[in-house]
Each structure stands twice: as C-alpha cells, then as structure tokens.
JSON list of C-alpha atoms in Angstrom, two decimals:
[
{"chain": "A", "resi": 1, "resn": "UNK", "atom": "CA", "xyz": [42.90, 224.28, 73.38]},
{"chain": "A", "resi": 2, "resn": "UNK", "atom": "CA", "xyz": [44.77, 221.47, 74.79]},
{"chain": "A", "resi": 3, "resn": "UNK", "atom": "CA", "xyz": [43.30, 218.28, 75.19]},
{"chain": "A", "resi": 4, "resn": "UNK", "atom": "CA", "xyz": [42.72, 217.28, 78.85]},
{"chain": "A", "resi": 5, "resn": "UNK", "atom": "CA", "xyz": [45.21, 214.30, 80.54]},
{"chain": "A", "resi": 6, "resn": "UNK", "atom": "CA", "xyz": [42.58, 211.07, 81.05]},
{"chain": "A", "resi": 7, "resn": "UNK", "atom": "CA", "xyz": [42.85, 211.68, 85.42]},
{"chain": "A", "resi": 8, "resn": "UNK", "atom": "CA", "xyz": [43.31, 207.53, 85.63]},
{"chain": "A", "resi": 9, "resn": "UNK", "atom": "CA", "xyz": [46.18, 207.41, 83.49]},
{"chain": "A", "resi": 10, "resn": "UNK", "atom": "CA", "xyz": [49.71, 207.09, 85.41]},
{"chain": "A", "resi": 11, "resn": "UNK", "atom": "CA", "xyz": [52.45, 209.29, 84.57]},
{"chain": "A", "resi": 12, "resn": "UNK", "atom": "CA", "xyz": [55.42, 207.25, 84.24]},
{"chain": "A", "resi": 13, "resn": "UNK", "atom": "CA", "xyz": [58.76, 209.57, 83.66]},
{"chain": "A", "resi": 14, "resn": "UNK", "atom": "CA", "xyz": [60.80, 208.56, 80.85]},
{"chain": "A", "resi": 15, "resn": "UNK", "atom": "CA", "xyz": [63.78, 206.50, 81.40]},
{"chain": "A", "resi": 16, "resn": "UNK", "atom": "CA", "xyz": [66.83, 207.15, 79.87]},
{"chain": "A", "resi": 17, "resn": "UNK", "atom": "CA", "xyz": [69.17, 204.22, 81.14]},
{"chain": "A", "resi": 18, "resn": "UNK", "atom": "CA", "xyz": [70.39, 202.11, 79.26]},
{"chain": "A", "resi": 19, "resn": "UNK", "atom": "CA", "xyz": [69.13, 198.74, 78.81]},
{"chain": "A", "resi": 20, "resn": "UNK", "atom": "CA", "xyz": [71.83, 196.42, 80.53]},
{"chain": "A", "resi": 21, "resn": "UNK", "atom": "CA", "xyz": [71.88, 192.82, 81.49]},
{"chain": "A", "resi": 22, "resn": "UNK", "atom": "CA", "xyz": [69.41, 193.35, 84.59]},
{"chain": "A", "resi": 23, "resn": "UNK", "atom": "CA", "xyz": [66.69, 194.87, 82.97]},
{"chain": "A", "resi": 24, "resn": "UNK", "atom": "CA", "xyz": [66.27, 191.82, 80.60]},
{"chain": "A", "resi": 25, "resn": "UNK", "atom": "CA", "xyz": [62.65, 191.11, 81.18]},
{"chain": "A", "resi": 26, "resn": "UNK", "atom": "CA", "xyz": [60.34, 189.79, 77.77]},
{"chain": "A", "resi": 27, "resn": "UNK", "atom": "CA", "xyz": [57.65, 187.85, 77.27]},
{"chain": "A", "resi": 28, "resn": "UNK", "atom": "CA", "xyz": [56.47, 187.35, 74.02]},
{"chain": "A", "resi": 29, "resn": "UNK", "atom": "CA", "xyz": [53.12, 185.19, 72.38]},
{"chain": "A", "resi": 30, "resn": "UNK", "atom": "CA", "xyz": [54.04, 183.36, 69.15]},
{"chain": "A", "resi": 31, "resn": "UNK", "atom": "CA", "xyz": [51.83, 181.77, 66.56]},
{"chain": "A", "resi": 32, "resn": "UNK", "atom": "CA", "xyz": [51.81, 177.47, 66.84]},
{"chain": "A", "resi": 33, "resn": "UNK", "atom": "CA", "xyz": [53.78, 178.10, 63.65]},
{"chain": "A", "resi": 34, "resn": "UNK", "atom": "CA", "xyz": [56.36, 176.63, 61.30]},
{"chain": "A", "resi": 35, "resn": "UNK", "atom": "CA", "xyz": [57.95, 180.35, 61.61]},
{"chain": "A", "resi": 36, "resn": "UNK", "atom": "CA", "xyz": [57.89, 181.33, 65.40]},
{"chain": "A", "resi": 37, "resn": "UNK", "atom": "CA", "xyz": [61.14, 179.84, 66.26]},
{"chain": "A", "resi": 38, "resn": "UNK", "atom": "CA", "xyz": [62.84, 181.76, 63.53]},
{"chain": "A", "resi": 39, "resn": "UNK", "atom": "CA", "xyz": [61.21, 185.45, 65.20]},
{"chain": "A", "resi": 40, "resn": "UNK", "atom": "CA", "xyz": [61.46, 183.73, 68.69]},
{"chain": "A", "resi": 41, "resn": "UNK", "atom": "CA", "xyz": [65.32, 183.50, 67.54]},
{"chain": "A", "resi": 42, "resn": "UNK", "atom": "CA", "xyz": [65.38, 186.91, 65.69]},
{"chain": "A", "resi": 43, "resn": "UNK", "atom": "CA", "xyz": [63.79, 188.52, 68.36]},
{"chain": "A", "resi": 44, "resn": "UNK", "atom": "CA", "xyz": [66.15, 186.99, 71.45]},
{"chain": "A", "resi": 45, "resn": "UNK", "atom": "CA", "xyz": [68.87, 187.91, 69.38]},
{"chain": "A", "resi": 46, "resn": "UNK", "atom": "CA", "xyz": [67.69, 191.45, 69.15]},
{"chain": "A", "resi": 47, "resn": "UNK", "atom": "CA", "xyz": [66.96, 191.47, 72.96]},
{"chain": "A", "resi": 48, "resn": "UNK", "atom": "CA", "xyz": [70.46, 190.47, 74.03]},
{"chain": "A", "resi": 49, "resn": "UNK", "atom": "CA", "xyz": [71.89, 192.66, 72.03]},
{"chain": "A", "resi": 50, "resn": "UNK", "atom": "CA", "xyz": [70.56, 195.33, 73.20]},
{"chain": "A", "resi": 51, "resn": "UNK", "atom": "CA", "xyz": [71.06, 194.48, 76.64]},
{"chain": "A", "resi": 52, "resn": "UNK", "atom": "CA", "xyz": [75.07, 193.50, 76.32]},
{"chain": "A", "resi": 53, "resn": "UNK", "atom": "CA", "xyz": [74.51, 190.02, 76.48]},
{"chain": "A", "resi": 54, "resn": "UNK", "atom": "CA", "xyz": [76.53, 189.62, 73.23]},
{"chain": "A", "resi": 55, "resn": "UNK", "atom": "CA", "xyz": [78.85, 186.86, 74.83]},
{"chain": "A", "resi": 56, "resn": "UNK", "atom": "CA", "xyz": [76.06, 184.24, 75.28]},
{"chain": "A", "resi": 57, "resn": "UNK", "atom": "CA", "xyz": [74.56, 184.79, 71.89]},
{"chain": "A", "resi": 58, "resn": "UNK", "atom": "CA", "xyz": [74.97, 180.91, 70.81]},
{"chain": "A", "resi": 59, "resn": "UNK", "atom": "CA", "xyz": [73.67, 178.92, 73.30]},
{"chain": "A", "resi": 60, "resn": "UNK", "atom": "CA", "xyz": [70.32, 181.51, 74.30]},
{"chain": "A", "resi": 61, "resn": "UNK", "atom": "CA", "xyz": [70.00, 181.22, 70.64]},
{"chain": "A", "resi": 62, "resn": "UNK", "atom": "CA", "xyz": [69.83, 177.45, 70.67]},
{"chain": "A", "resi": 63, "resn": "UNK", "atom": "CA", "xyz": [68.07, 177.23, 73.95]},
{"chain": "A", "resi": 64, "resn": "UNK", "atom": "CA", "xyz": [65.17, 179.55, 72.33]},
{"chain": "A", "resi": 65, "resn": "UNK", "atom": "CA", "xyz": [64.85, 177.71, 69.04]},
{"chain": "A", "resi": 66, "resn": "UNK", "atom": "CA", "xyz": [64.81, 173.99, 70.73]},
{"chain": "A", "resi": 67, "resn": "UNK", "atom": "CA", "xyz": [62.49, 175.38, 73.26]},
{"chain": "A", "resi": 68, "resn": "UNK", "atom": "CA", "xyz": [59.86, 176.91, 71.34]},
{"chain": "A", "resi": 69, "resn": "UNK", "atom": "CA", "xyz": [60.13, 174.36, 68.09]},
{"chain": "A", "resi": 70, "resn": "UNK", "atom": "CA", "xyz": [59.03, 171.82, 70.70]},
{"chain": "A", "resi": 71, "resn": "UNK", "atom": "CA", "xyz": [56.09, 174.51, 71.66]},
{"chain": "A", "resi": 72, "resn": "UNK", "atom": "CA", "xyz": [54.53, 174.86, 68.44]},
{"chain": "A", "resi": 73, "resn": "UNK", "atom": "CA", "xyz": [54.79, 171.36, 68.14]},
{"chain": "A", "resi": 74, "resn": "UNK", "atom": "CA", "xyz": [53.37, 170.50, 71.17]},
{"chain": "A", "resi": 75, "resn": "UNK", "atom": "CA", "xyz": [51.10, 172.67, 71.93]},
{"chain": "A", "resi": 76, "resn": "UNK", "atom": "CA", "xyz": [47.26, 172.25, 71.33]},
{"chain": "A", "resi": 77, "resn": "UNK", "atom": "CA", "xyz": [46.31, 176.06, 70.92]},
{"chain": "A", "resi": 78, "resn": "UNK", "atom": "CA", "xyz": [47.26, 178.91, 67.80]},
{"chain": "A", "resi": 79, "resn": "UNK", "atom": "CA", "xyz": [49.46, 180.01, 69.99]},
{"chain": "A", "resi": 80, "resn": "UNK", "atom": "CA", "xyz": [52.36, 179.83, 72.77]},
{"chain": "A", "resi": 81, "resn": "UNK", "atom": "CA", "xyz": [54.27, 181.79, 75.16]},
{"chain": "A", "resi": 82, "resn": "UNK", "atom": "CA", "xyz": [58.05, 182.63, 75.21]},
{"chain": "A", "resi": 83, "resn": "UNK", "atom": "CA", "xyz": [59.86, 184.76, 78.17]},
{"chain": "A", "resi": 84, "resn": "UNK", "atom": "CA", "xyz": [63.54, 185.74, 78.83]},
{"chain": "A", "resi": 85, "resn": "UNK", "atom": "CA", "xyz": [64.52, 186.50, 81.91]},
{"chain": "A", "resi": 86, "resn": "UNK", "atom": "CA", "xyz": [68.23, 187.70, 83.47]},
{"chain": "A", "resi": 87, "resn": "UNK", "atom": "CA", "xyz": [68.55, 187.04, 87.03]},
{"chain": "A", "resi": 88, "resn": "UNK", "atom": "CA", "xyz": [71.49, 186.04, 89.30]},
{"chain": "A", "resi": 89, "resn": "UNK", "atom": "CA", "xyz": [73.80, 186.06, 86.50]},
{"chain": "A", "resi": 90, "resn": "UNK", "atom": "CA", "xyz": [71.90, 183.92, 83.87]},
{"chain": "A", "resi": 91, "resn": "UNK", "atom": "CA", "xyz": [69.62, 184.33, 81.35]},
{"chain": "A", "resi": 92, "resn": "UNK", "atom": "CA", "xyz": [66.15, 181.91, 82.02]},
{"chain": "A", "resi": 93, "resn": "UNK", "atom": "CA", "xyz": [64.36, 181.34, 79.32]},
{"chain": "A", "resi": 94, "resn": "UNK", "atom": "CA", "xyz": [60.76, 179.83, 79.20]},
{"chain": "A", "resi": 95, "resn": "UNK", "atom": "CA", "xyz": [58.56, 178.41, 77.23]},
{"chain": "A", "resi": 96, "resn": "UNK", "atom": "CA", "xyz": [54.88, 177.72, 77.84]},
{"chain": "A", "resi": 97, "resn": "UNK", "atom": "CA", "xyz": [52.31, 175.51, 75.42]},
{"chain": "A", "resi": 98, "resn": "UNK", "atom": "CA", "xyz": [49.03, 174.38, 76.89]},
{"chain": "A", "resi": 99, "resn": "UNK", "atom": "CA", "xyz": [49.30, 170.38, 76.03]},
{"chain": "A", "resi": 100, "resn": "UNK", "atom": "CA", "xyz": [48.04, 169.41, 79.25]},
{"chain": "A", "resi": 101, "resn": "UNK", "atom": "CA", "xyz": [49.91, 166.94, 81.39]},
{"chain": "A", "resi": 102, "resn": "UNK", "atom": "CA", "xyz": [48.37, 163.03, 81.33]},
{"chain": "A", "resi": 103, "resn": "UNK", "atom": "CA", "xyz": [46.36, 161.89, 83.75]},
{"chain": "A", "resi": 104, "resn": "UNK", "atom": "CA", "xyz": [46.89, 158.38, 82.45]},
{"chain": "A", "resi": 105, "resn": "UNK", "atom": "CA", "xyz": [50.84, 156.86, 83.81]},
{"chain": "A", "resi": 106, "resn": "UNK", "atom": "CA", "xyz": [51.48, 155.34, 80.58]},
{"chain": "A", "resi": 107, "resn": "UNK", "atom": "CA", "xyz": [50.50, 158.48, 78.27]},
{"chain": "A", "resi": 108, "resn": "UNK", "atom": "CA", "xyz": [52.58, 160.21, 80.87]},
{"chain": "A", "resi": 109, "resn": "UNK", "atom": "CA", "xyz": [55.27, 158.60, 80.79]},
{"chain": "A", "resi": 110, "resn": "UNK", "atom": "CA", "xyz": [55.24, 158.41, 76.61]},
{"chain": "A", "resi": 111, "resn": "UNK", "atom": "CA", "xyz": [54.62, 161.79, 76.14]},
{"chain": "A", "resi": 112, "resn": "UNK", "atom": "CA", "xyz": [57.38, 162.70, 78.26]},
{"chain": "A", "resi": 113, "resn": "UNK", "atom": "CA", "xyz": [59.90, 160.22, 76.69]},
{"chain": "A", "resi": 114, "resn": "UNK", "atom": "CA", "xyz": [58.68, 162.27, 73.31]},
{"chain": "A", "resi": 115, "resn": "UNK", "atom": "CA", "xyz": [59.60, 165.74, 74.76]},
{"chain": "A", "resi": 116, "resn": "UNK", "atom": "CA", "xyz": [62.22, 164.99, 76.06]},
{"chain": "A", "resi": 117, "resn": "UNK", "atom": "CA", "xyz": [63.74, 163.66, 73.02]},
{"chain": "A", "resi": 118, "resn": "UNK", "atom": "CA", "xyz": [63.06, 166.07, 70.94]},
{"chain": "A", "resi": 119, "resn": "UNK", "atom": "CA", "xyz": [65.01, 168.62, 73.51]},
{"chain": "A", "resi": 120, "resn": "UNK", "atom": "CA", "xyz": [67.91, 166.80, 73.48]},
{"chain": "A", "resi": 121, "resn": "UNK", "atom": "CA", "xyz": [70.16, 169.31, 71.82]},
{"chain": "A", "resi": 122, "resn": "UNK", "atom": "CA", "xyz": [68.81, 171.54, 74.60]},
{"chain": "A", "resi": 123, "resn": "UNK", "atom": "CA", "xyz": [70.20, 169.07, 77.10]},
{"chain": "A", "resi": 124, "resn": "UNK", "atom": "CA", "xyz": [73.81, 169.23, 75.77]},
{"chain": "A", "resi": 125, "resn": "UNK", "atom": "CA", "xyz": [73.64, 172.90, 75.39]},
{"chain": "A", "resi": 126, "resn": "UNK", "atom": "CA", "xyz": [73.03, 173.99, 78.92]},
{"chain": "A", "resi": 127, "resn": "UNK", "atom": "CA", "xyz": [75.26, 170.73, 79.96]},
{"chain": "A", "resi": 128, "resn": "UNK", "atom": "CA", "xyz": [78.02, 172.66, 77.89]},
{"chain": "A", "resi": 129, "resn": "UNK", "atom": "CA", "xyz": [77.21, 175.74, 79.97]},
{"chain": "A", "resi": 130, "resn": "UNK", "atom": "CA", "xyz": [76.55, 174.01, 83.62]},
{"chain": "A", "resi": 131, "resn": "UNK", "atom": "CA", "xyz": [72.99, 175.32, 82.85]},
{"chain": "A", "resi": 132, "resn": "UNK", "atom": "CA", "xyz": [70.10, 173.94, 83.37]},
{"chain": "A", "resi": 133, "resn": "UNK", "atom": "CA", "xyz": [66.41, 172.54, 81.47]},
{"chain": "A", "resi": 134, "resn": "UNK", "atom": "CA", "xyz": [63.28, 170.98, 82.39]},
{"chain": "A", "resi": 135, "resn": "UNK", "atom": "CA", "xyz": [59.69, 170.57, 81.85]},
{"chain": "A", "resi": 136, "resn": "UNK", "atom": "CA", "xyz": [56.62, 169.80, 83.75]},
{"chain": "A", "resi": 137, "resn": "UNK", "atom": "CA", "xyz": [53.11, 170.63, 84.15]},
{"chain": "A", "resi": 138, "resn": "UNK", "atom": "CA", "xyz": [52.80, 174.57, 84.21]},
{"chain": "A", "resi": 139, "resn": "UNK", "atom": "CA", "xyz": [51.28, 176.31, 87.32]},
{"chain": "A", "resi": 140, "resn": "UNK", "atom": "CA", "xyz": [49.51, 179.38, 84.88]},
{"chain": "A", "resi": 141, "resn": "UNK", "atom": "CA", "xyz": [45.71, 180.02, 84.47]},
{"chain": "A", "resi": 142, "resn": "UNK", "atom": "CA", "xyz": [44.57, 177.45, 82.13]},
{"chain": "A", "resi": 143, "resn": "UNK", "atom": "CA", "xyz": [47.24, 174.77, 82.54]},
{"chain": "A", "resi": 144, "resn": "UNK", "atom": "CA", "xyz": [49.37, 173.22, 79.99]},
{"chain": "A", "resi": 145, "resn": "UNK", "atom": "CA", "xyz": [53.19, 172.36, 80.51]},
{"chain": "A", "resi": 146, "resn": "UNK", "atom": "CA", "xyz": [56.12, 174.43, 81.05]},
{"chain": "A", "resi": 147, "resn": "UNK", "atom": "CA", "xyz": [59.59, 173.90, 79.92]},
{"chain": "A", "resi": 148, "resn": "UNK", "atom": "CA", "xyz": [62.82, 176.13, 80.70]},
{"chain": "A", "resi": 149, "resn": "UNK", "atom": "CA", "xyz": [66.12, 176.43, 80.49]},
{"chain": "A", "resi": 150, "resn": "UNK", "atom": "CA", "xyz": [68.71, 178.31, 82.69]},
{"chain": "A", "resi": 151, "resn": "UNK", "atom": "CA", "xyz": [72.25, 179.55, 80.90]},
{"chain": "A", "resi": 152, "resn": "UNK", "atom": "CA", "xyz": [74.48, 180.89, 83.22]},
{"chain": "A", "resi": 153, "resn": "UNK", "atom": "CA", "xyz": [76.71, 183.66, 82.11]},
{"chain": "A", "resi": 154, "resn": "UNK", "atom": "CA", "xyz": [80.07, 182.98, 82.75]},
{"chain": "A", "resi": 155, "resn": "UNK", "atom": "CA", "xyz": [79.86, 179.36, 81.41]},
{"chain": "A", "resi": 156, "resn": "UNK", "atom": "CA", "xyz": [77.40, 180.42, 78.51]},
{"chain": "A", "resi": 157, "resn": "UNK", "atom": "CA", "xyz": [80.22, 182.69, 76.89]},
{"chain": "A", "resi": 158, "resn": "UNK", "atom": "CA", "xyz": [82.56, 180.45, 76.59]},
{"chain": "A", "resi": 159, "resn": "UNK", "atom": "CA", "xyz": [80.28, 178.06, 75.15]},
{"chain": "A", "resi": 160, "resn": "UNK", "atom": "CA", "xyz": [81.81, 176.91, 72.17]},
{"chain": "A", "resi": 161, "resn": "UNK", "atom": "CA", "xyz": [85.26, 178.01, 72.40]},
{"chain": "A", "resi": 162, "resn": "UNK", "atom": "CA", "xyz": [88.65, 176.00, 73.31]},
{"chain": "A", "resi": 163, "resn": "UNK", "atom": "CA", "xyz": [88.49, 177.30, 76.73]},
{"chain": "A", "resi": 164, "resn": "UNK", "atom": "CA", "xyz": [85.01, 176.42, 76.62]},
{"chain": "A", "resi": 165, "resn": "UNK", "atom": "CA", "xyz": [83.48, 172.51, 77.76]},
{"chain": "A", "resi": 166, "resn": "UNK", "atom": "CA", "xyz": [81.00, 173.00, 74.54]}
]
C-alpha cells in the first residue's frame, strides 16, 4: 500500500525550462575560510554556465572572489553569505559578513579605508564594465555590512577584449 502524501506539503509541478539568464537567482553560505572564495568562484562559474552567461565569465569571476575574500576576512562569524542575482541586464552579486559597522567616526572611517582597499581590483573591474560596487552597513536580521557589485552585461562581455575598455 502506498504511502499517504503529508496534506501540508505543496505540490509544485516540475519545470522543464531551461535555466536562462533570468532565472539566475543563488544564494549561497560559505565557511569564514581560506577556501570559500575558490567554491564561491567554482560555484558562480558553474551557475553562469548553466544559465548562458558564458560571455561575462571574467569579470563575475573576479567580482565573486574579491568580494567574498574580503568576507572571510572581515567577517566576525564561521560563516558568510554570497548571492547572485540577474536583473535588468546585469548580474548583482552580494556579499554579506556580519563585522558590524563603527559607532566610533574614527574606527569608521579606518575600517572603511581598509575595505575599501582591499577591493580595489573590484573597483577597476566593474569600472572596466561601467558596473558598479559598494559597501555599507547591511539592513538583514542581525546586522553586519554588505558589499556588492553590479556587472552589466553588454559591457561585462567585452571585458577584457580590444573592443573592450578592460
């Protein structure tokens, strides 16, 4: 005899499209590890594959690395959070840790000088793509700081290239 269907679960049909650039929609929680932006960039890389988003490899590749290597440094937890994102024709990544945001000006203002140093290859990246990156206190449960960066498509794939202004 069968075994009966749990009367709270949903039935969700199976959906057979094919993933495609507007369905790109991850979030992933990484280890505060030496590793994570290696499977942060394995793991992007798989994503955007599968979704067609083979022209913009390079730079959402860099943009995922410097993001969450800053992350694992930064962050004062085991863990962090990573999320990719395609919407209006460019891929948003973003990258929460939970160092909280200083209450004291001149902490502040260091520890801001000190991210945003160490996301200076970020910087020139979506510069090279008329993308964009920031950072700045997080609005999630539990607080912390957020940091992002937005690599349009069209600009993104030519990243790199003689056509390109990367």
């Amino acid at each position: 005899m069968p075994m009966p269907r749990c009367p709270l679960a949903p039935v969700f049909p199976a959906d057979f499209t094919a993933p495609m650039p507007e369905t790109v929609s991850y979030s992933l929680t990484l280890p505060a590890a030496l590793a994570s932006p290696a499977l942060a960039r394995a793991t992007a890389r798989a994503v955007l594959k599968a979704h067609d988003l083979h022209d913009m490899l390079d730079p959402a590749l860099q943009a995922v690395g410097e993001l969450t290597a800053v992350a694992a440094q930064f962050t004062e937890s085991a863990d962090f959070y990573l999320s990719l994102r395609y919407r209006a024709d460019s891929l948003r990544v973003i990258v929460y840790d939970n160092h909280p945001r200083h209450t004291q000006p001149h902490l502040a203002n260091a520890c801001d000088t000190r991210r945003r140093a160490a996301l200076r290859v970020l910087a020139c990246v979506c510069r090279a793509c008329d993308g964009d990156w920031g950072f700045g206190e997080s609005r999630e449960p539990g607080g912390g700081t957020r940091m992002w960066a937005r690599l349009p498509r069209e600009s993104a794939a030519t990243y790199g290239s003689d056509t390109g202004r990367g």
